[in-house]
Structures are given as structure tokens and as C-alpha cells.
Amino acid sequence: LLAYGYWRRSGEGSIQRKHSETIRKFLDFIVACDTNGNGVPDQGCTNTIDDASPAVQYGREQVYLAVKALGALLCGAELLADAGYREVDGYRQQAQRLRETIEARGWKEDHYVVALDPSAEGLKDPWSGETLHGELPGWDASHIYTANTLPLLDMVGCDLGLDDVR
């Protein structure tokens, strides 16, 4: 996202040309983290927000990470296309699946939920090592993280296609 922001502001494309293979690998990783085909990463979701609820820390199908993945896929596809890659349609299709899933399943009354998957089954608490069961605490809570990706992209005129009112 930072490489994209820099490129859009400066018009200078050496970063994506120099690191295009790494960008491609990152996008392939994001696609591979969606194991159920809805576009949203459900694997590799543990993050460094360690002062938050279990759902924010390590829940599957986190809306916050879905929005970041959506931005990465759209921006990465554009960076790769500018660097001469022709095979970027798969990233754009994954982004479209993501967008549709976020809007259809992520919105609850007046907020985006933390995670689309409320199940804690099979998750391990990274702090205690305990295997969790039942419903993941905080999965449907309101939070501040979903919009984190948007300001940088808004500054350079990139619209992810999400409902602006939400």
C-alpha cells in the first residue's frame, strides 16, 4: 500500500519494477490465505494488535484484514500491470470476491463486525497455547480497525469500492 501511495503521488515507478516479483508473491500469499473461496483470508490472520479481543488478535476472516487484503490486491495488481505483468486479472477477481463478501456479510446494523467467522473451534490462543472452543469472544463487536487502510488510499484517489457511508 505504501509503494502504491508513493507511485500515485510521485509518478515514479522504479519501486514496483524493482520489487515486482516480491509484490506478486505477497499477492499470491493473500490469495492462498483464503481457503474457502469467499475472498477473505481465513488462514494467517494472527496479528500484532495484542491489546484487543481474541477476535481482533487471531480470529478467522477478520474484516479489518479483509479490507487490507482488498487494498493490497487492487493496488498490487495496478503496480504489477504498470511493471509489465499481464497476468493480474486473478488478483482483481479475488478483490471483487472480497468486496462482495465484506459488504454482504461484514455489516451488522451500524458497524462492520470484527470477524465473519464466529467460531473459535481449532484456534489457539497465542499467549496461553490453549485451544479454543465455542464462539469467539468479540467476533461481532464494533471496532476502529476496518477503516485503517482507507486514509492512505483516499489521499491518492484510490477507491476500494466499499460503501462510503458505512
Short mmCIF file of N, CA and C in Angstrom, two decimals:
data_model
loop_
_atom_site.label_atom_id
_atom_site.label_comp_id
_atom_site.label_asym_id
_atom_site.label_seq_id
_atom_site.Cartn_x
_atom_site.Cartn_y
_atom_site.Cartn_z
N LEU A 1 0.82 -1.19 0.00
CA LEU A 1 0.00 0.00 0.00
C LEU A 1 0.86 1.25 0.00
N LEU A 2 1.97 1.21 0.74
CA LEU A 2 2.87 2.37 0.74
C LEU A 2 3.54 2.56 -0.61
N ALA A 3 3.94 1.46 -1.23
CA ALA A 3 4.54 1.56 -2.58
C ALA A 3 3.54 2.16 -3.55
N TYR A 4 2.28 1.76 -3.44
CA TYR A 4 1.25 2.28 -4.31
C TYR A 4 1.04 3.77 -4.06
N GLY A 5 0.96 4.15 -2.79
CA GLY A 5 0.79 5.57 -2.45
C GLY A 5 1.94 6.41 -2.99
N TYR A 6 3.15 5.90 -2.84
CA TYR A 6 4.32 6.63 -3.36
C TYR A 6 4.23 6.77 -4.87
N TRP A 7 3.91 5.68 -5.55
CA TRP A 7 3.81 5.71 -7.02
C TRP A 7 2.75 6.69 -7.49
N ARG A 8 1.58 6.65 -6.83
CA ARG A 8 0.50 7.55 -7.25
C ARG A 8 0.85 9.01 -6.99
N ARG A 9 1.56 9.30 -5.92
CA ARG A 9 1.94 10.68 -5.61
C ARG A 9 3.08 11.18 -6.50
N SER A 10 4.06 10.30 -6.73
CA SER A 10 5.27 10.74 -7.43
C SER A 10 5.25 10.46 -8.93
N GLY A 11 4.51 9.44 -9.33
CA GLY A 11 4.54 9.02 -10.73
C GLY A 11 5.80 8.24 -11.07
N GLU A 12 6.61 7.98 -10.09
CA GLU A 12 7.89 7.30 -10.28
C GLU A 12 7.70 5.81 -10.04
N GLY A 13 8.03 4.97 -11.02
CA GLY A 13 7.70 3.55 -10.95
C GLY A 13 8.84 2.60 -10.68
N SER A 14 9.97 3.09 -10.19
CA SER A 14 11.10 2.18 -10.00
C SER A 14 10.85 1.16 -8.90
N ILE A 15 10.06 1.51 -7.90
CA ILE A 15 9.82 0.57 -6.77
C ILE A 15 9.10 -0.67 -7.27
N GLN A 16 8.00 -0.49 -8.01
CA GLN A 16 7.29 -1.69 -8.46
C GLN A 16 8.06 -2.47 -9.50
N ARG A 17 8.86 -1.80 -10.30
CA ARG A 17 9.68 -2.55 -11.26
C ARG A 17 10.76 -3.35 -10.52
N LYS A 18 11.41 -2.73 -9.55
CA LYS A 18 12.48 -3.39 -8.81
C LYS A 18 11.94 -4.54 -7.94
N HIS A 19 10.76 -4.35 -7.37
CA HIS A 19 10.23 -5.31 -6.40
C HIS A 19 8.97 -6.03 -6.89
N SER A 20 8.76 -6.06 -8.19
CA SER A 20 7.53 -6.64 -8.72
C SER A 20 7.38 -8.12 -8.38
N GLU A 21 8.45 -8.85 -8.37
CA GLU A 21 8.33 -10.27 -8.03
C GLU A 21 7.94 -10.46 -6.56
N THR A 22 8.45 -9.62 -5.68
CA THR A 22 8.06 -9.67 -4.28
C THR A 22 6.60 -9.28 -4.12
N ILE A 23 6.16 -8.25 -4.83
CA ILE A 23 4.75 -7.84 -4.79
C ILE A 23 3.87 -8.99 -5.24
N ARG A 24 4.26 -9.66 -6.31
CA ARG A 24 3.49 -10.80 -6.81
C ARG A 24 3.40 -11.90 -5.75
N LYS A 25 4.51 -12.19 -5.08
CA LYS A 25 4.50 -13.22 -4.04
C LYS A 25 3.59 -12.83 -2.87
N PHE A 26 3.60 -11.55 -2.50
CA PHE A 26 2.70 -11.08 -1.44
C PHE A 26 1.24 -11.29 -1.84
N LEU A 27 0.91 -10.94 -3.07
CA LEU A 27 -0.47 -11.09 -3.53
C LEU A 27 -0.86 -12.57 -3.60
N ASP A 28 0.06 -13.41 -4.05
CA ASP A 28 -0.21 -14.85 -4.07
C ASP A 28 -0.45 -15.39 -2.67
N PHE A 29 0.28 -14.86 -1.69
CA PHE A 29 0.08 -15.27 -0.29
C PHE A 29 -1.31 -14.89 0.18
N ILE A 30 -1.73 -13.66 -0.12
CA ILE A 30 -3.07 -13.21 0.28
C ILE A 30 -4.14 -14.12 -0.33
N VAL A 31 -4.00 -14.44 -1.59
CA VAL A 31 -4.97 -15.33 -2.25
C VAL A 31 -4.96 -16.70 -1.58
N ALA A 32 -3.78 -17.22 -1.27
CA ALA A 32 -3.66 -18.55 -0.66
C ALA A 32 -4.26 -18.59 0.76
N CYS A 33 -4.33 -17.45 1.44
CA CYS A 33 -4.90 -17.41 2.79
C CYS A 33 -6.42 -17.51 2.81
N ASP A 34 -7.04 -17.46 1.63
CA ASP A 34 -8.48 -17.67 1.50
C ASP A 34 -8.70 -19.12 1.10
N THR A 35 -9.04 -19.96 2.07
CA THR A 35 -9.18 -21.38 1.76
C THR A 35 -10.61 -21.80 1.47
N ASN A 36 -11.59 -20.88 1.63
CA ASN A 36 -12.98 -21.26 1.39
C ASN A 36 -13.60 -20.55 0.19
N GLY A 37 -12.83 -19.73 -0.52
CA GLY A 37 -13.29 -19.15 -1.78
C GLY A 37 -14.13 -17.90 -1.70
N ASN A 38 -14.27 -17.30 -0.50
CA ASN A 38 -15.08 -16.08 -0.41
C ASN A 38 -14.23 -14.81 -0.53
N GLY A 39 -12.92 -14.99 -0.72
CA GLY A 39 -12.02 -13.86 -0.89
C GLY A 39 -11.33 -13.42 0.39
N VAL A 40 -11.93 -13.70 1.53
CA VAL A 40 -11.43 -13.22 2.81
C VAL A 40 -10.40 -14.18 3.39
N PRO A 41 -9.22 -13.69 3.79
CA PRO A 41 -8.24 -14.58 4.42
C PRO A 41 -8.80 -15.24 5.68
N ASP A 42 -8.70 -16.56 5.73
CA ASP A 42 -9.11 -17.29 6.93
C ASP A 42 -7.93 -18.04 7.54
N GLN A 43 -6.78 -17.95 6.92
CA GLN A 43 -5.54 -18.52 7.44
C GLN A 43 -4.53 -17.38 7.56
N GLY A 44 -3.59 -17.50 8.49
CA GLY A 44 -2.56 -16.48 8.65
C GLY A 44 -3.11 -15.16 9.15
N CYS A 45 -4.09 -15.20 10.04
CA CYS A 45 -4.78 -13.99 10.47
C CYS A 45 -4.30 -13.41 11.79
N THR A 46 -3.43 -14.10 12.51
CA THR A 46 -2.93 -13.56 13.77
C THR A 46 -2.14 -12.30 13.48
N ASN A 47 -2.36 -11.28 14.30
CA ASN A 47 -1.68 -10.02 14.08
C ASN A 47 -1.10 -9.47 15.37
N THR A 48 -0.58 -8.27 15.32
CA THR A 48 0.12 -7.69 16.47
C THR A 48 -0.75 -6.79 17.33
N ILE A 49 -2.05 -6.79 17.12
CA ILE A 49 -2.93 -5.97 17.96
C ILE A 49 -3.20 -6.76 19.24
N ASP A 50 -2.19 -6.80 20.11
CA ASP A 50 -2.24 -7.70 21.27
C ASP A 50 -2.98 -7.13 22.47
N ASP A 51 -3.53 -5.94 22.37
CA ASP A 51 -4.31 -5.40 23.48
C ASP A 51 -5.80 -5.41 23.18
N ALA A 52 -6.18 -6.27 22.25
CA ALA A 52 -7.57 -6.32 21.79
C ALA A 52 -8.20 -7.67 22.13
N SER A 53 -9.45 -7.82 21.74
CA SER A 53 -10.17 -9.07 21.99
C SER A 53 -9.55 -10.20 21.17
N PRO A 54 -9.83 -11.45 21.55
CA PRO A 54 -9.32 -12.57 20.76
C PRO A 54 -9.73 -12.50 19.29
N ALA A 55 -10.93 -12.01 19.01
CA ALA A 55 -11.37 -11.92 17.61
C ALA A 55 -10.47 -10.99 16.81
N VAL A 56 -10.09 -9.87 17.39
CA VAL A 56 -9.22 -8.90 16.71
C VAL A 56 -7.81 -9.46 16.60
N GLN A 57 -7.35 -10.17 17.59
CA GLN A 57 -5.98 -10.67 17.60
C GLN A 57 -5.77 -11.83 16.64
N TYR A 58 -6.69 -12.79 16.63
CA TYR A 58 -6.41 -14.00 15.86
C TYR A 58 -7.64 -14.68 15.29
N GLY A 59 -8.76 -13.97 15.20
CA GLY A 59 -9.96 -14.54 14.60
C GLY A 59 -9.79 -14.79 13.11
N ARG A 60 -10.52 -15.78 12.61
CA ARG A 60 -10.52 -16.06 11.17
C ARG A 60 -11.44 -15.06 10.47
N GLU A 61 -11.13 -14.77 9.23
CA GLU A 61 -11.97 -13.90 8.39
C GLU A 61 -12.23 -12.54 9.04
N GLN A 62 -11.17 -11.89 9.50
CA GLN A 62 -11.28 -10.57 10.10
C GLN A 62 -11.60 -9.54 9.01
N VAL A 63 -12.58 -8.70 9.27
CA VAL A 63 -12.97 -7.68 8.30
C VAL A 63 -11.84 -6.66 8.13
N TYR A 64 -11.17 -6.31 9.21
CA TYR A 64 -10.03 -5.39 9.13
C TYR A 64 -8.98 -5.92 8.15
N LEU A 65 -8.62 -7.18 8.28
CA LEU A 65 -7.62 -7.76 7.38
C LEU A 65 -8.18 -7.95 5.97
N ALA A 66 -9.49 -8.16 5.88
CA ALA A 66 -10.12 -8.29 4.56
C ALA A 66 -10.01 -6.97 3.79
N VAL A 67 -10.22 -5.85 4.47
CA VAL A 67 -10.11 -4.55 3.81
C VAL A 67 -8.65 -4.29 3.41
N LYS A 68 -7.72 -4.65 4.27
CA LYS A 68 -6.30 -4.51 3.91
C LYS A 68 -5.96 -5.39 2.71
N ALA A 69 -6.46 -6.61 2.71
CA ALA A 69 -6.22 -7.52 1.59
C ALA A 69 -6.85 -6.98 0.31
N LEU A 70 -8.05 -6.43 0.41
CA LEU A 70 -8.71 -5.82 -0.75
C LEU A 70 -7.84 -4.71 -1.33
N GLY A 71 -7.35 -3.83 -0.46
CA GLY A 71 -6.48 -2.75 -0.92
C GLY A 71 -5.20 -3.28 -1.54
N ALA A 72 -4.60 -4.27 -0.89
CA ALA A 72 -3.35 -4.83 -1.41
C ALA A 72 -3.55 -5.47 -2.77
N LEU A 73 -4.63 -6.20 -2.94
CA LEU A 73 -4.89 -6.87 -4.22
C LEU A 73 -5.13 -5.87 -5.34
N LEU A 74 -5.97 -4.86 -5.07
CA LEU A 74 -6.25 -3.87 -6.11
C LEU A 74 -5.01 -3.03 -6.44
N CYS A 75 -4.35 -2.55 -5.41
CA CYS A 75 -3.16 -1.71 -5.62
C CYS A 75 -2.02 -2.53 -6.20
N GLY A 76 -1.83 -3.73 -5.69
CA GLY A 76 -0.77 -4.60 -6.18
C GLY A 76 -0.97 -4.96 -7.64
N ALA A 77 -2.21 -5.24 -8.03
CA ALA A 77 -2.49 -5.56 -9.43
C ALA A 77 -2.14 -4.37 -10.32
N GLU A 78 -2.46 -3.17 -9.85
CA GLU A 78 -2.14 -1.98 -10.64
C GLU A 78 -0.63 -1.76 -10.72
N LEU A 79 0.07 -1.98 -9.62
CA LEU A 79 1.53 -1.85 -9.63
C LEU A 79 2.16 -2.86 -10.58
N LEU A 80 1.69 -4.11 -10.52
CA LEU A 80 2.24 -5.15 -11.39
C LEU A 80 1.93 -4.87 -12.85
N ALA A 81 0.73 -4.42 -13.14
CA ALA A 81 0.37 -4.09 -14.52
C ALA A 81 1.28 -2.98 -15.04
N ASP A 82 1.54 -1.99 -14.21
CA ASP A 82 2.43 -0.90 -14.62
C ASP A 82 3.86 -1.40 -14.84
N ALA A 83 4.25 -2.44 -14.10
CA ALA A 83 5.60 -3.01 -14.24
C ALA A 83 5.69 -4.00 -15.40
N GLY A 84 4.58 -4.21 -16.13
CA GLY A 84 4.61 -5.06 -17.31
C GLY A 84 4.02 -6.44 -17.14
N TYR A 85 3.50 -6.77 -15.93
CA TYR A 85 2.86 -8.08 -15.74
C TYR A 85 1.53 -8.09 -16.46
N ARG A 86 1.26 -9.15 -17.18
CA ARG A 86 -0.01 -9.26 -17.89
C ARG A 86 -1.05 -10.07 -17.10
N GLU A 87 -0.60 -10.93 -16.24
CA GLU A 87 -1.49 -11.84 -15.51
C GLU A 87 -1.90 -11.25 -14.16
N VAL A 88 -2.77 -10.25 -14.17
CA VAL A 88 -3.22 -9.64 -12.93
C VAL A 88 -4.73 -9.77 -12.71
N ASP A 89 -5.44 -10.34 -13.68
CA ASP A 89 -6.89 -10.46 -13.56
C ASP A 89 -7.32 -11.32 -12.37
N GLY A 90 -6.55 -12.33 -12.04
CA GLY A 90 -6.88 -13.18 -10.89
C GLY A 90 -6.89 -12.39 -9.59
N TYR A 91 -5.97 -11.43 -9.45
CA TYR A 91 -5.93 -10.60 -8.25
C TYR A 91 -7.15 -9.68 -8.21
N ARG A 92 -7.53 -9.16 -9.35
CA ARG A 92 -8.70 -8.29 -9.42
C ARG A 92 -9.98 -9.08 -9.12
N GLN A 93 -10.06 -10.32 -9.59
CA GLN A 93 -11.23 -11.16 -9.31
C GLN A 93 -11.30 -11.50 -7.82
N GLN A 94 -10.14 -11.78 -7.22
CA GLN A 94 -10.12 -12.05 -5.77
C GLN A 94 -10.58 -10.82 -5.01
N ALA A 95 -10.15 -9.65 -5.44
CA ALA A 95 -10.58 -8.40 -4.81
C ALA A 95 -12.09 -8.22 -4.93
N GLN A 96 -12.65 -8.55 -6.05
CA GLN A 96 -14.10 -8.43 -6.24
C GLN A 96 -14.85 -9.37 -5.30
N ARG A 97 -14.37 -10.62 -5.15
CA ARG A 97 -14.98 -11.56 -4.20
C ARG A 97 -14.92 -10.98 -2.78
N LEU A 98 -13.76 -10.45 -2.45
CA LEU A 98 -13.56 -9.85 -1.12
C LEU A 98 -14.56 -8.72 -0.88
N ARG A 99 -14.64 -7.80 -1.82
CA ARG A 99 -15.54 -6.65 -1.69
C ARG A 99 -16.98 -7.11 -1.47
N GLU A 100 -17.42 -8.05 -2.29
CA GLU A 100 -18.79 -8.56 -2.17
C GLU A 100 -19.03 -9.21 -0.82
N THR A 101 -18.07 -9.99 -0.34
CA THR A 101 -18.22 -10.66 0.95
C THR A 101 -18.23 -9.66 2.09
N ILE A 102 -17.34 -8.68 2.06
CA ILE A 102 -17.31 -7.67 3.12
C ILE A 102 -18.64 -6.95 3.21
N GLU A 103 -19.16 -6.51 2.08
CA GLU A 103 -20.40 -5.75 2.10
C GLU A 103 -21.62 -6.61 2.43
N ALA A 104 -21.65 -7.85 1.97
CA ALA A 104 -22.80 -8.72 2.20
C ALA A 104 -22.82 -9.31 3.61
N ARG A 105 -21.66 -9.64 4.15
CA ARG A 105 -21.62 -10.36 5.43
C ARG A 105 -20.97 -9.59 6.56
N GLY A 106 -20.24 -8.53 6.25
CA GLY A 106 -19.48 -7.83 7.28
C GLY A 106 -20.22 -6.74 8.03
N TRP A 107 -21.29 -6.22 7.44
CA TRP A 107 -22.01 -5.11 8.06
C TRP A 107 -23.11 -5.63 8.97
N LYS A 108 -23.14 -5.12 10.21
CA LYS A 108 -24.18 -5.52 11.17
C LYS A 108 -24.78 -4.25 11.77
N GLU A 109 -25.95 -3.90 11.29
CA GLU A 109 -26.74 -2.78 11.79
C GLU A 109 -26.05 -1.43 11.62
N ASP A 110 -24.98 -1.17 12.39
CA ASP A 110 -24.34 0.14 12.34
C ASP A 110 -22.81 0.07 12.36
N HIS A 111 -22.26 -1.11 12.11
CA HIS A 111 -20.80 -1.26 12.13
C HIS A 111 -20.38 -2.51 11.36
N TYR A 112 -19.12 -2.52 10.97
CA TYR A 112 -18.53 -3.74 10.43
C TYR A 112 -18.12 -4.60 11.61
N VAL A 113 -18.46 -5.88 11.55
CA VAL A 113 -18.07 -6.80 12.61
C VAL A 113 -16.56 -7.04 12.56
N VAL A 114 -16.02 -7.57 13.62
CA VAL A 114 -14.59 -7.86 13.68
C VAL A 114 -14.25 -9.03 12.76
N ALA A 115 -15.02 -10.12 12.86
CA ALA A 115 -14.70 -11.32 12.09
C ALA A 115 -15.99 -11.93 11.52
N LEU A 116 -15.90 -12.42 10.30
CA LEU A 116 -17.06 -13.05 9.67
C LEU A 116 -17.31 -14.44 10.24
N ASP A 117 -16.28 -15.10 10.72
CA ASP A 117 -16.40 -16.45 11.27
C ASP A 117 -16.46 -16.36 12.79
N PRO A 118 -17.62 -16.62 13.39
CA PRO A 118 -17.74 -16.51 14.85
C PRO A 118 -17.16 -17.70 15.62
N SER A 119 -16.75 -18.74 14.93
CA SER A 119 -16.30 -19.96 15.59
C SER A 119 -14.86 -19.82 16.11
N ALA A 120 -14.68 -20.28 17.34
CA ALA A 120 -13.34 -20.35 17.92
C ALA A 120 -12.74 -21.74 17.76
N GLU A 121 -13.52 -22.68 17.22
CA GLU A 121 -13.06 -24.07 17.11
C GLU A 121 -11.73 -24.17 16.37
N GLY A 122 -10.78 -24.83 17.03
CA GLY A 122 -9.48 -25.07 16.41
C GLY A 122 -8.49 -23.93 16.52
N LEU A 123 -8.93 -22.76 16.98
CA LEU A 123 -7.99 -21.66 17.16
C LEU A 123 -7.20 -21.87 18.44
N LYS A 124 -5.97 -21.40 18.43
CA LYS A 124 -5.13 -21.45 19.64
C LYS A 124 -4.85 -20.04 20.09
N ASP A 125 -5.03 -19.82 21.38
CA ASP A 125 -4.65 -18.55 21.97
C ASP A 125 -3.13 -18.47 21.91
N PRO A 126 -2.57 -17.49 21.18
CA PRO A 126 -1.12 -17.43 21.04
C PRO A 126 -0.39 -17.13 22.35
N TRP A 127 -1.08 -16.60 23.34
CA TRP A 127 -0.46 -16.26 24.61
C TRP A 127 -0.41 -17.46 25.55
N SER A 128 -1.51 -18.22 25.60
CA SER A 128 -1.57 -19.34 26.55
C SER A 128 -1.32 -20.69 25.88
N GLY A 129 -1.48 -20.76 24.56
CA GLY A 129 -1.38 -22.02 23.85
C GLY A 129 -2.65 -22.85 23.95
N GLU A 130 -3.64 -22.34 24.66
CA GLU A 130 -4.91 -23.05 24.87
C GLU A 130 -5.70 -23.13 23.56
N THR A 131 -6.24 -24.32 23.28
CA THR A 131 -7.14 -24.49 22.15
C THR A 131 -8.51 -23.98 22.55
N LEU A 132 -9.09 -23.17 21.68
CA LEU A 132 -10.38 -22.55 21.99
C LEU A 132 -11.53 -23.36 21.41
N HIS A 133 -12.71 -23.18 22.01
CA HIS A 133 -13.92 -23.85 21.57
C HIS A 133 -15.08 -22.87 21.66
N GLY A 134 -16.16 -23.19 20.99
CA GLY A 134 -17.36 -22.36 21.06
C GLY A 134 -17.28 -21.13 20.19
N GLU A 135 -17.89 -20.06 20.67
CA GLU A 135 -17.94 -18.80 19.93
C GLU A 135 -16.75 -17.92 20.33
N LEU A 136 -16.16 -17.28 19.35
CA LEU A 136 -15.01 -16.41 19.57
C LEU A 136 -15.47 -15.10 20.21
N PRO A 137 -14.99 -14.79 21.41
CA PRO A 137 -15.41 -13.55 22.07
C PRO A 137 -15.09 -12.33 21.21
N GLY A 138 -16.09 -11.46 21.05
CA GLY A 138 -15.88 -10.21 20.35
C GLY A 138 -15.99 -10.27 18.84
N TRP A 139 -16.43 -11.39 18.28
CA TRP A 139 -16.44 -11.52 16.81
C TRP A 139 -17.35 -10.50 16.15
N ASP A 140 -18.45 -10.11 16.82
CA ASP A 140 -19.41 -9.19 16.20
C ASP A 140 -19.35 -7.78 16.78
N ALA A 141 -18.27 -7.48 17.49
CA ALA A 141 -18.13 -6.17 18.13
C ALA A 141 -17.83 -5.07 17.12
N SER A 142 -18.08 -3.85 17.56
CA SER A 142 -17.69 -2.68 16.80
C SER A 142 -16.22 -2.40 17.13
N HIS A 143 -15.49 -1.89 16.17
CA HIS A 143 -14.06 -1.63 16.39
C HIS A 143 -13.60 -0.52 15.46
N ILE A 144 -12.37 -0.08 15.66
CA ILE A 144 -11.84 1.05 14.87
C ILE A 144 -10.94 0.61 13.73
N TYR A 145 -10.68 -0.65 13.57
CA TYR A 145 -9.61 -1.10 12.67
C TYR A 145 -9.99 -1.18 11.19
N THR A 146 -11.26 -1.42 10.89
CA THR A 146 -11.65 -1.63 9.49
C THR A 146 -11.21 -0.49 8.60
N ALA A 147 -11.34 0.74 9.06
CA ALA A 147 -11.03 1.91 8.21
C ALA A 147 -9.54 2.24 8.13
N ASN A 148 -8.68 1.51 8.84
CA ASN A 148 -7.25 1.85 8.86
C ASN A 148 -6.60 1.93 7.48
N THR A 149 -7.03 1.14 6.56
CA THR A 149 -6.43 1.10 5.22
C THR A 149 -6.84 2.31 4.39
N LEU A 150 -7.99 2.87 4.66
CA LEU A 150 -8.60 3.83 3.76
C LEU A 150 -7.92 5.20 3.66
N PRO A 151 -7.43 5.81 4.74
CA PRO A 151 -6.87 7.17 4.59
C PRO A 151 -5.71 7.26 3.60
N LEU A 152 -4.79 6.34 3.64
CA LEU A 152 -3.66 6.37 2.70
C LEU A 152 -4.15 6.29 1.26
N LEU A 153 -5.10 5.42 1.01
CA LEU A 153 -5.62 5.26 -0.34
C LEU A 153 -6.48 6.44 -0.76
N ASP A 154 -7.24 7.00 0.18
CA ASP A 154 -8.02 8.20 -0.12
C ASP A 154 -7.12 9.36 -0.54
N MET A 155 -5.95 9.46 0.09
CA MET A 155 -5.03 10.57 -0.22
C MET A 155 -4.54 10.52 -1.67
N VAL A 156 -4.57 9.34 -2.27
CA VAL A 156 -4.07 9.22 -3.65
C VAL A 156 -5.19 8.87 -4.63
N GLY A 157 -6.43 9.03 -4.20
CA GLY A 157 -7.57 8.85 -5.09
C GLY A 157 -7.92 7.42 -5.44
N CYS A 158 -7.58 6.49 -4.57
CA CYS A 158 -7.90 5.08 -4.81
C CYS A 158 -9.16 4.71 -4.03
N ASP A 159 -10.19 4.31 -4.74
CA ASP A 159 -11.46 3.91 -4.15
C ASP A 159 -11.56 2.39 -4.20
N LEU A 160 -11.71 1.77 -3.04
CA LEU A 160 -11.81 0.31 -2.97
C LEU A 160 -13.19 -0.21 -3.34
N GLY A 161 -14.14 0.67 -3.54
CA GLY A 161 -15.48 0.25 -3.93
C GLY A 161 -16.36 -0.16 -2.77
N LEU A 162 -15.94 0.15 -1.55
CA LEU A 162 -16.77 -0.13 -0.38
C LEU A 162 -17.77 1.01 -0.18
N ASP A 163 -18.84 0.74 0.52
CA ASP A 163 -19.86 1.75 0.78
C ASP A 163 -19.26 2.84 1.67
N ASP A 164 -19.14 4.06 1.14
CA ASP A 164 -18.52 5.17 1.87
C ASP A 164 -19.31 5.54 3.12
N VAL A 165 -20.61 5.39 3.10
CA VAL A 165 -21.42 5.74 4.27
C VAL A 165 -21.09 4.80 5.43
N ARG A 166 -20.86 3.56 5.10
CA ARG A 166 -20.52 2.60 6.16
C ARG A 166 -19.15 2.90 6.72
#
